[in-house]
């Protein structure tokens, strides 16, 4: 009887452990029912959750988290770029990148500046007008520090972002600051020297550091903590609002 009782207890404990391991992790955590192992790179602080499939189902990269304030009220793009470059081992700060990124006047001869050509206006103060900068000037600046290592993922889809993250390379994106659709009334029509463009001030840039089944994780230069979880569908909507703009670097293993 004593042996039978011990066997029964062991069976119950085994069932409980199986239930805990097999259950889904909560939204906002890195993990899934497919979790197999964890690995860390000696070259950069990060953690990748791998699965038995070819593609990871959950990844979280421990990239630097840098605040844009108080120095750069409109400097989310160069701040996110500094996080990406520092993760790759480049010794450069946000203020240096803010100085080096191409710039165009907010307005000149009756025409607005174009964020495809450089940062529009003033990123240092709200006392003067300013807007943002798009992926091409950021790619050009990143190439000065990592020649032939910059991948422009603009126009891609979420699967390509996930692939980059699975290769240990965080992704800089430009998206709606609402983390949803941009309110229609916030879109403006600007006449620039290169034609008409649509812009909105509901624009932001962050570094994507991971994903799981339900969330995308970001280092937001306006948020106090790193690896902030964003609902994956909300992220996709916000990213698509500004044309799926994204840049990344070759993986740390290359």
PDB file of C-alpha atoms in Angstrom:
ATOM      1  CA  UNK A   1       0.000   0.000   0.000  1.00  0.00           C
ATOM      2  CA  UNK A   2       2.821   2.407   0.845  1.00  0.00           C
ATOM      3  CA  UNK A   3       4.441   1.805  -2.589  1.00  0.00           C
ATOM      4  CA  UNK A   4       1.109   2.294  -4.367  1.00  0.00           C
ATOM      5  CA  UNK A   5       0.551   5.609  -2.556  1.00  0.00           C
ATOM      6  CA  UNK A   6       3.989   6.914  -3.519  1.00  0.00           C
ATOM      7  CA  UNK A   7       3.405   6.019  -7.174  1.00  0.00           C
ATOM      8  CA  UNK A   8       0.051   7.819  -7.113  1.00  0.00           C
ATOM      9  CA  UNK A   9       1.617  10.965  -5.650  1.00  0.00           C
ATOM     10  CA  UNK A  10       4.366  10.937  -8.277  1.00  0.00           C
ATOM     11  CA  UNK A  11       1.777  10.614 -11.045  1.00  0.00           C
ATOM     12  CA  UNK A  12      -0.176  13.606  -9.704  1.00  0.00           C
ATOM     13  CA  UNK A  13       2.979  15.743  -9.473  1.00  0.00           C
ATOM     14  CA  UNK A  14       3.928  14.772 -13.018  1.00  0.00           C
ATOM     15  CA  UNK A  15       0.521  15.799 -14.372  1.00  0.00           C
ATOM     16  CA  UNK A  16       0.731  19.163 -12.598  1.00  0.00           C
ATOM     17  CA  UNK A  17       4.214  19.867 -13.972  1.00  0.00           C
ATOM     18  CA  UNK A  18       3.137  18.932 -17.497  1.00  0.00           C
ATOM     19  CA  UNK A  19       0.151  21.288 -17.229  1.00  0.00           C
ATOM     20  CA  UNK A  20       2.346  24.196 -16.114  1.00  0.00           C
ATOM     21  CA  UNK A  21       4.924  23.688 -18.862  1.00  0.00           C
ATOM     22  CA  UNK A  22       2.422  23.037 -21.641  1.00  0.00           C
ATOM     23  CA  UNK A  23       0.190  26.027 -20.871  1.00  0.00           C
ATOM     24  CA  UNK A  24       0.487  29.262 -22.877  1.00  0.00           C
ATOM     25  CA  UNK A  25       2.384  32.124 -21.265  1.00  0.00           C
ATOM     26  CA  UNK A  26       0.594  35.385 -20.676  1.00  0.00           C
ATOM     27  CA  UNK A  27       0.451  38.077 -23.351  1.00  0.00           C
ATOM     28  CA  UNK A  28       3.397  40.425 -22.939  1.00  0.00           C
ATOM     29  CA  UNK A  29       5.793  37.638 -21.947  1.00  0.00           C
ATOM     30  CA  UNK A  30       8.383  36.156 -24.256  1.00  0.00           C
ATOM     31  CA  UNK A  31       7.340  32.581 -24.789  1.00  0.00           C
ATOM     32  CA  UNK A  32       4.923  30.145 -26.366  1.00  0.00           C
ATOM     33  CA  UNK A  33       3.809  26.580 -26.197  1.00  0.00           C
ATOM     34  CA  UNK A  34       6.640  25.762 -28.651  1.00  0.00           C
ATOM     35  CA  UNK A  35       9.463  26.997 -26.401  1.00  0.00           C
ATOM     36  CA  UNK A  36      12.422  24.654 -26.503  1.00  0.00           C
ATOM     37  CA  UNK A  37      15.585  26.407 -25.388  1.00  0.00           C
ATOM     38  CA  UNK A  38      17.179  29.768 -24.596  1.00  0.00           C
ATOM     39  CA  UNK A  39      20.473  30.994 -25.990  1.00  0.00           C
ATOM     40  CA  UNK A  40      22.606  34.057 -25.394  1.00  0.00           C
ATOM     41  CA  UNK A  41      25.161  35.607 -27.737  1.00  0.00           C
ATOM     42  CA  UNK A  42      28.639  36.468 -26.440  1.00  0.00           C
ATOM     43  CA  UNK A  43      28.725  39.453 -28.815  1.00  0.00           C
ATOM     44  CA  UNK A  44      25.602  41.308 -27.665  1.00  0.00           C
ATOM     45  CA  UNK A  45      23.248  41.171 -24.727  1.00  0.00           C
ATOM     46  CA  UNK A  46      20.118  39.469 -25.936  1.00  0.00           C
ATOM     47  CA  UNK A  47      18.005  36.410 -25.438  1.00  0.00           C
ATOM     48  CA  UNK A  48      16.369  34.376 -28.161  1.00  0.00           C
ATOM     49  CA  UNK A  49      13.629  31.838 -27.541  1.00  0.00           C
ATOM     50  CA  UNK A  50      13.987  29.137 -30.165  1.00  0.00           C
ATOM     51  CA  UNK A  51      11.593  26.422 -31.304  1.00  0.00           C
ATOM     52  CA  UNK A  52      11.851  23.141 -33.128  1.00  0.00           C
ATOM     53  CA  UNK A  53      10.634  24.872 -36.302  1.00  0.00           C
ATOM     54  CA  UNK A  54      12.987  26.785 -38.620  1.00  0.00           C
ATOM     55  CA  UNK A  55      11.562  30.144 -37.538  1.00  0.00           C
ATOM     56  CA  UNK A  56      11.476  31.296 -33.935  1.00  0.00           C
ATOM     57  CA  UNK A  57       8.011  31.738 -32.460  1.00  0.00           C
ATOM     58  CA  UNK A  58       9.225  34.129 -29.760  1.00  0.00           C
ATOM     59  CA  UNK A  59      12.266  36.396 -29.588  1.00  0.00           C
ATOM     60  CA  UNK A  60      13.436  39.115 -27.219  1.00  0.00           C
ATOM     61  CA  UNK A  61      16.651  41.077 -27.819  1.00  0.00           C
ATOM     62  CA  UNK A  62      18.210  43.018 -24.964  1.00  0.00           C
ATOM     63  CA  UNK A  63      19.170  46.131 -26.948  1.00  0.00           C
ATOM     64  CA  UNK A  64      20.050  49.466 -25.317  1.00  0.00           C
ATOM     65  CA  UNK A  65      17.076  51.614 -24.334  1.00  0.00           C
ATOM     66  CA  UNK A  66      17.703  55.348 -24.769  1.00  0.00           C
ATOM     67  CA  UNK A  67      15.378  58.241 -23.966  1.00  0.00           C
ATOM     68  CA  UNK A  68      15.051  61.049 -26.506  1.00  0.00           C
ATOM     69  CA  UNK A  69      14.016  63.608 -23.873  1.00  0.00           C
ATOM     70  CA  UNK A  70      14.873  66.170 -22.776  1.00  0.00           C
ATOM     71  CA  UNK A  71      17.422  66.957 -25.475  1.00  0.00           C
ATOM     72  CA  UNK A  72      15.496  65.829 -28.567  1.00  0.00           C
ATOM     73  CA  UNK A  73      11.729  66.460 -28.378  1.00  0.00           C
ATOM     74  CA  UNK A  74      11.394  65.466 -32.046  1.00  0.00           C
ATOM     75  CA  UNK A  75      14.396  63.150 -32.158  1.00  0.00           C
ATOM     76  CA  UNK A  76      12.762  59.737 -31.948  1.00  0.00           C
ATOM     77  CA  UNK A  77      14.281  58.583 -35.248  1.00  0.00           C
ATOM     78  CA  UNK A  78      17.925  59.322 -34.428  1.00  0.00           C
ATOM     79  CA  UNK A  79      17.422  58.041 -30.874  1.00  0.00           C
ATOM     80  CA  UNK A  80      16.072  54.741 -32.189  1.00  0.00           C
ATOM     81  CA  UNK A  81      18.966  54.613 -34.643  1.00  0.00           C
ATOM     82  CA  UNK A  82      21.438  55.092 -31.788  1.00  0.00           C
ATOM     83  CA  UNK A  83      19.914  52.086 -29.996  1.00  0.00           C
ATOM     84  CA  UNK A  84      20.255  49.945 -33.119  1.00  0.00           C
ATOM     85  CA  UNK A  85      23.855  50.968 -33.760  1.00  0.00           C
ATOM     86  CA  UNK A  86      24.910  50.621 -30.127  1.00  0.00           C
ATOM     87  CA  UNK A  87      23.456  47.113 -30.047  1.00  0.00           C
ATOM     88  CA  UNK A  88      25.793  46.313 -32.951  1.00  0.00           C
ATOM     89  CA  UNK A  89      28.753  47.639 -30.974  1.00  0.00           C
ATOM     90  CA  UNK A  90      29.010  51.090 -32.587  1.00  0.00           C
ATOM     91  CA  UNK A  91      30.090  53.811 -30.157  1.00  0.00           C
ATOM     92  CA  UNK A  92      27.756  56.653 -31.171  1.00  0.00           C
ATOM     93  CA  UNK A  93      25.132  58.610 -29.253  1.00  0.00           C
ATOM     94  CA  UNK A  94      21.835  60.227 -30.191  1.00  0.00           C
ATOM     95  CA  UNK A  95      23.232  63.773 -30.134  1.00  0.00           C
ATOM     96  CA  UNK A  96      25.950  62.913 -32.634  1.00  0.00           C
ATOM     97  CA  UNK A  97      23.395  61.319 -34.947  1.00  0.00           C
ATOM     98  CA  UNK A  98      21.083  64.315 -34.521  1.00  0.00           C
ATOM     99  CA  UNK A  99      23.895  66.549 -35.711  1.00  0.00           C
ATOM    100  CA  UNK A 100      24.859  64.305 -38.633  1.00  0.00           C
ATOM    101  CA  UNK A 101      21.481  63.358 -40.113  1.00  0.00           C
ATOM    102  CA  UNK A 102      20.542  65.278 -43.246  1.00  0.00           C
ATOM    103  CA  UNK A 103      18.191  68.198 -42.654  1.00  0.00           C
ATOM    104  CA  UNK A 104      15.867  70.294 -44.791  1.00  0.00           C
ATOM    105  CA  UNK A 105      14.063  73.556 -43.951  1.00  0.00           C
ATOM    106  CA  UNK A 106      10.552  73.266 -42.584  1.00  0.00           C
ATOM    107  CA  UNK A 107       9.368  75.735 -45.198  1.00  0.00           C
ATOM    108  CA  UNK A 108      11.226  77.659 -47.887  1.00  0.00           C
ATOM    109  CA  UNK A 109       9.931  79.750 -50.784  1.00  0.00           C
ATOM    110  CA  UNK A 110       6.389  78.648 -50.003  1.00  0.00           C
ATOM    111  CA  UNK A 111       7.262  74.923 -50.145  1.00  0.00           C
ATOM    112  CA  UNK A 112       7.495  72.464 -47.263  1.00  0.00           C
ATOM    113  CA  UNK A 113      10.464  70.237 -46.569  1.00  0.00           C
ATOM    114  CA  UNK A 114      10.316  66.568 -47.515  1.00  0.00           C
ATOM    115  CA  UNK A 115      11.109  63.940 -44.825  1.00  0.00           C
ATOM    116  CA  UNK A 116      12.307  61.617 -47.589  1.00  0.00           C
ATOM    117  CA  UNK A 117      15.243  64.000 -48.049  1.00  0.00           C
ATOM    118  CA  UNK A 118      16.130  64.845 -44.449  1.00  0.00           C
ATOM    119  CA  UNK A 119      14.793  65.848 -41.069  1.00  0.00           C
ATOM    120  CA  UNK A 120      12.206  68.570 -41.622  1.00  0.00           C
ATOM    121  CA  UNK A 121      12.670  71.627 -39.426  1.00  0.00           C
ATOM    122  CA  UNK A 122      13.933  71.623 -35.840  1.00  0.00           C
ATOM    123  CA  UNK A 123      14.191  68.453 -33.735  1.00  0.00           C
ATOM    124  CA  UNK A 124      15.662  70.209 -30.676  1.00  0.00           C
ATOM    125  CA  UNK A 125      12.747  72.424 -29.585  1.00  0.00           C
ATOM    126  CA  UNK A 126       9.004  72.826 -29.971  1.00  0.00           C
ATOM    127  CA  UNK A 127       9.529  76.589 -30.124  1.00  0.00           C
ATOM    128  CA  UNK A 128      10.337  76.203 -33.813  1.00  0.00           C
ATOM    129  CA  UNK A 129       8.439  74.112 -36.382  1.00  0.00           C
ATOM    130  CA  UNK A 130       9.546  70.602 -37.246  1.00  0.00           C
ATOM    131  CA  UNK A 131       8.235  67.208 -38.291  1.00  0.00           C
ATOM    132  CA  UNK A 132      10.297  64.047 -38.834  1.00  0.00           C
ATOM    133  CA  UNK A 133      12.640  62.134 -41.126  1.00  0.00           C
ATOM    134  CA  UNK A 134      11.898  58.985 -43.140  1.00  0.00           C
ATOM    135  CA  UNK A 135      13.880  55.813 -43.771  1.00  0.00           C
ATOM    136  CA  UNK A 136      16.195  56.876 -46.620  1.00  0.00           C
ATOM    137  CA  UNK A 137      18.222  59.540 -44.735  1.00  0.00           C
ATOM    138  CA  UNK A 138      18.390  57.187 -41.734  1.00  0.00           C
ATOM    139  CA  UNK A 139      19.685  54.363 -43.920  1.00  0.00           C
ATOM    140  CA  UNK A 140      22.289  56.701 -45.400  1.00  0.00           C
ATOM    141  CA  UNK A 141      23.437  57.774 -41.937  1.00  0.00           C
ATOM    142  CA  UNK A 142      23.577  54.185 -40.648  1.00  0.00           C
ATOM    143  CA  UNK A 143      25.711  53.235 -43.661  1.00  0.00           C
ATOM    144  CA  UNK A 144      28.342  55.739 -42.572  1.00  0.00           C
ATOM    145  CA  UNK A 145      28.867  53.644 -39.430  1.00  0.00           C
ATOM    146  CA  UNK A 146      28.146  50.160 -40.808  1.00  0.00           C
ATOM    147  CA  UNK A 147      29.031  50.200 -44.535  1.00  0.00           C
ATOM    148  CA  UNK A 148      27.221  47.537 -46.563  1.00  0.00           C
ATOM    149  CA  UNK A 149      25.594  46.196 -43.392  1.00  0.00           C
ATOM    150  CA  UNK A 150      22.307  48.117 -43.506  1.00  0.00           C
ATOM    151  CA  UNK A 151      19.184  46.360 -44.744  1.00  0.00           C
ATOM    152  CA  UNK A 152      16.257  48.525 -45.856  1.00  0.00           C
ATOM    153  CA  UNK A 153      13.116  46.534 -45.082  1.00  0.00           C
ATOM    154  CA  UNK A 154      10.718  49.294 -46.142  1.00  0.00           C
ATOM    155  CA  UNK A 155       7.673  47.878 -47.908  1.00  0.00           C
ATOM    156  CA  UNK A 156       8.160  44.469 -46.314  1.00  0.00           C
ATOM    157  CA  UNK A 157       5.812  42.652 -43.971  1.00  0.00           C
ATOM    158  CA  UNK A 158       5.882  41.516 -40.358  1.00  0.00           C
ATOM    159  CA  UNK A 159       7.411  38.166 -41.299  1.00  0.00           C
ATOM    160  CA  UNK A 160      10.551  39.936 -42.509  1.00  0.00           C
ATOM    161  CA  UNK A 161      10.790  41.870 -39.252  1.00  0.00           C
ATOM    162  CA  UNK A 162      10.460  38.577 -37.374  1.00  0.00           C
ATOM    163  CA  UNK A 163      13.188  37.035 -39.518  1.00  0.00           C
ATOM    164  CA  UNK A 164      15.538  39.913 -38.729  1.00  0.00           C
ATOM    165  CA  UNK A 165      14.780  39.598 -35.018  1.00  0.00           C
ATOM    166  CA  UNK A 166      15.345  35.848 -35.167  1.00  0.00           C
ATOM    167  CA  UNK A 167      18.776  36.647 -36.624  1.00  0.00           C
ATOM    168  CA  UNK A 168      19.498  38.784 -33.551  1.00  0.00           C
ATOM    169  CA  UNK A 169      19.059  42.092 -35.401  1.00  0.00           C
ATOM    170  CA  UNK A 170      16.564  44.612 -33.934  1.00  0.00           C
ATOM    171  CA  UNK A 171      14.601  46.703 -36.423  1.00  0.00           C
ATOM    172  CA  UNK A 172      14.054  50.465 -36.544  1.00  0.00           C
ATOM    173  CA  UNK A 173      10.538  51.292 -37.717  1.00  0.00           C
ATOM    174  CA  UNK A 174       8.517  54.435 -38.374  1.00  0.00           C
ATOM    175  CA  UNK A 175       4.903  54.140 -37.342  1.00  0.00           C
ATOM    176  CA  UNK A 176       1.862  55.945 -35.971  1.00  0.00           C
ATOM    177  CA  UNK A 177       2.376  57.327 -32.473  1.00  0.00           C
ATOM    178  CA  UNK A 178      -1.198  56.237 -31.723  1.00  0.00           C
ATOM    179  CA  UNK A 179      -0.193  52.564 -32.178  1.00  0.00           C
ATOM    180  CA  UNK A 180      -3.320  52.325 -34.287  1.00  0.00           C
ATOM    181  CA  UNK A 181      -4.764  54.099 -37.318  1.00  0.00           C
ATOM    182  CA  UNK A 182      -3.854  57.759 -37.706  1.00  0.00           C
ATOM    183  CA  UNK A 183      -6.950  59.960 -37.257  1.00  0.00           C
ATOM    184  CA  UNK A 184      -8.001  61.115 -40.722  1.00  0.00           C
ATOM    185  CA  UNK A 185      -8.150  64.761 -39.688  1.00  0.00           C
ATOM    186  CA  UNK A 186      -4.443  64.782 -38.764  1.00  0.00           C
ATOM    187  CA  UNK A 187      -3.230  64.131 -42.308  1.00  0.00           C
ATOM    188  CA  UNK A 188      -1.918  67.211 -44.120  1.00  0.00           C
ATOM    189  CA  UNK A 189      -1.168  67.780 -47.809  1.00  0.00           C
ATOM    190  CA  UNK A 190       2.230  69.366 -48.318  1.00  0.00           C
ATOM    191  CA  UNK A 191       3.607  70.839 -51.510  1.00  0.00           C
ATOM    192  CA  UNK A 192       7.352  70.176 -51.683  1.00  0.00           C
ATOM    193  CA  UNK A 193       9.914  70.896 -54.379  1.00  0.00           C
ATOM    194  CA  UNK A 194       9.607  67.256 -55.443  1.00  0.00           C
ATOM    195  CA  UNK A 195       5.821  67.108 -55.496  1.00  0.00           C
ATOM    196  CA  UNK A 196       2.848  66.616 -53.206  1.00  0.00           C
ATOM    197  CA  UNK A 197       3.086  64.390 -50.144  1.00  0.00           C
ATOM    198  CA  UNK A 198       0.769  63.434 -47.283  1.00  0.00           C
ATOM    199  CA  UNK A 199       2.147  63.885 -43.774  1.00  0.00           C
ATOM    200  CA  UNK A 200       0.867  63.547 -40.224  1.00  0.00           C
ATOM    201  CA  UNK A 201       2.304  64.701 -36.932  1.00  0.00           C
ATOM    202  CA  UNK A 202       1.079  61.453 -35.366  1.00  0.00           C
ATOM    203  CA  UNK A 203       4.384  59.878 -36.309  1.00  0.00           C
ATOM    204  CA  UNK A 204       6.956  58.110 -34.185  1.00  0.00           C
ATOM    205  CA  UNK A 205      10.003  55.857 -34.460  1.00  0.00           C
ATOM    206  CA  UNK A 206      10.916  52.926 -32.208  1.00  0.00           C
ATOM    207  CA  UNK A 207      13.292  49.972 -32.163  1.00  0.00           C
ATOM    208  CA  UNK A 208      11.551  46.602 -32.455  1.00  0.00           C
ATOM    209  CA  UNK A 209      13.272  44.150 -30.113  1.00  0.00           C
ATOM    210  CA  UNK A 210      11.092  41.051 -30.132  1.00  0.00           C
ATOM    211  CA  UNK A 211       7.796  39.299 -30.662  1.00  0.00           C
ATOM    212  CA  UNK A 212       5.640  36.446 -29.495  1.00  0.00           C
ATOM    213  CA  UNK A 213       2.261  35.076 -30.522  1.00  0.00           C
ATOM    214  CA  UNK A 214       0.337  38.115 -29.300  1.00  0.00           C
ATOM    215  CA  UNK A 215       2.770  41.034 -29.047  1.00  0.00           C
ATOM    216  CA  UNK A 216       5.581  42.962 -30.651  1.00  0.00           C
ATOM    217  CA  UNK A 217       8.163  44.303 -28.195  1.00  0.00           C
ATOM    218  CA  UNK A 218       9.703  47.736 -28.678  1.00  0.00           C
ATOM    219  CA  UNK A 219      12.239  50.084 -27.163  1.00  0.00           C
ATOM    220  CA  UNK A 220      10.254  53.318 -27.314  1.00  0.00           C
ATOM    221  CA  UNK A 221      12.403  56.448 -26.814  1.00  0.00           C
ATOM    222  CA  UNK A 222       9.418  58.142 -25.160  1.00  0.00           C
ATOM    223  CA  UNK A 223       8.611  55.249 -22.813  1.00  0.00           C
ATOM    224  CA  UNK A 224      10.385  54.726 -19.462  1.00  0.00           C
ATOM    225  CA  UNK A 225      10.986  50.973 -19.772  1.00  0.00           C
ATOM    226  CA  UNK A 226      12.535  48.754 -22.419  1.00  0.00           C
ATOM    227  CA  UNK A 227      10.827  45.933 -24.332  1.00  0.00           C
ATOM    228  CA  UNK A 228       7.381  47.489 -24.138  1.00  0.00           C
ATOM    229  CA  UNK A 229       4.718  45.047 -25.420  1.00  0.00           C
ATOM    230  CA  UNK A 230       2.354  46.260 -28.164  1.00  0.00           C
ATOM    231  CA  UNK A 231      -0.557  44.221 -29.477  1.00  0.00           C
ATOM    232  CA  UNK A 232       0.664  42.665 -32.704  1.00  0.00           C
ATOM    233  CA  UNK A 233      -2.360  43.727 -34.767  1.00  0.00           C
ATOM    234  CA  UNK A 234      -2.160  47.299 -33.473  1.00  0.00           C
ATOM    235  CA  UNK A 235       1.524  47.371 -34.356  1.00  0.00           C
ATOM    236  CA  UNK A 236       0.857  46.204 -37.907  1.00  0.00           C
ATOM    237  CA  UNK A 237      -1.823  48.856 -38.375  1.00  0.00           C
ATOM    238  CA  UNK A 238       0.387  51.642 -37.009  1.00  0.00           C
ATOM    239  CA  UNK A 239       3.358  50.537 -39.112  1.00  0.00           C
ATOM    240  CA  UNK A 240       1.323  50.314 -42.315  1.00  0.00           C
ATOM    241  CA  UNK A 241       0.053  53.880 -41.840  1.00  0.00           C
ATOM    242  CA  UNK A 242       3.485  55.226 -42.808  1.00  0.00           C
ATOM    243  CA  UNK A 243       4.314  52.761 -45.566  1.00  0.00           C
ATOM    244  CA  UNK A 244       5.964  49.934 -43.615  1.00  0.00           C
ATOM    245  CA  UNK A 245       9.215  51.871 -43.206  1.00  0.00           C
ATOM    246  CA  UNK A 246      11.984  49.845 -41.550  1.00  0.00           C
ATOM    247  CA  UNK A 247      15.762  49.418 -41.499  1.00  0.00           C
ATOM    248  CA  UNK A 248      17.958  46.840 -39.778  1.00  0.00           C
ATOM    249  CA  UNK A 249      21.550  45.636 -39.697  1.00  0.00           C
ATOM    250  CA  UNK A 250      23.063  42.341 -40.717  1.00  0.00           C
ATOM    251  CA  UNK A 251      22.837  39.831 -37.884  1.00  0.00           C
ATOM    252  CA  UNK A 252      25.535  39.838 -35.218  1.00  0.00           C
ATOM    253  CA  UNK A 253      26.671  36.417 -36.438  1.00  0.00           C
ATOM    254  CA  UNK A 254      27.560  37.734 -39.899  1.00  0.00           C
TER     255      UNK A 254
END
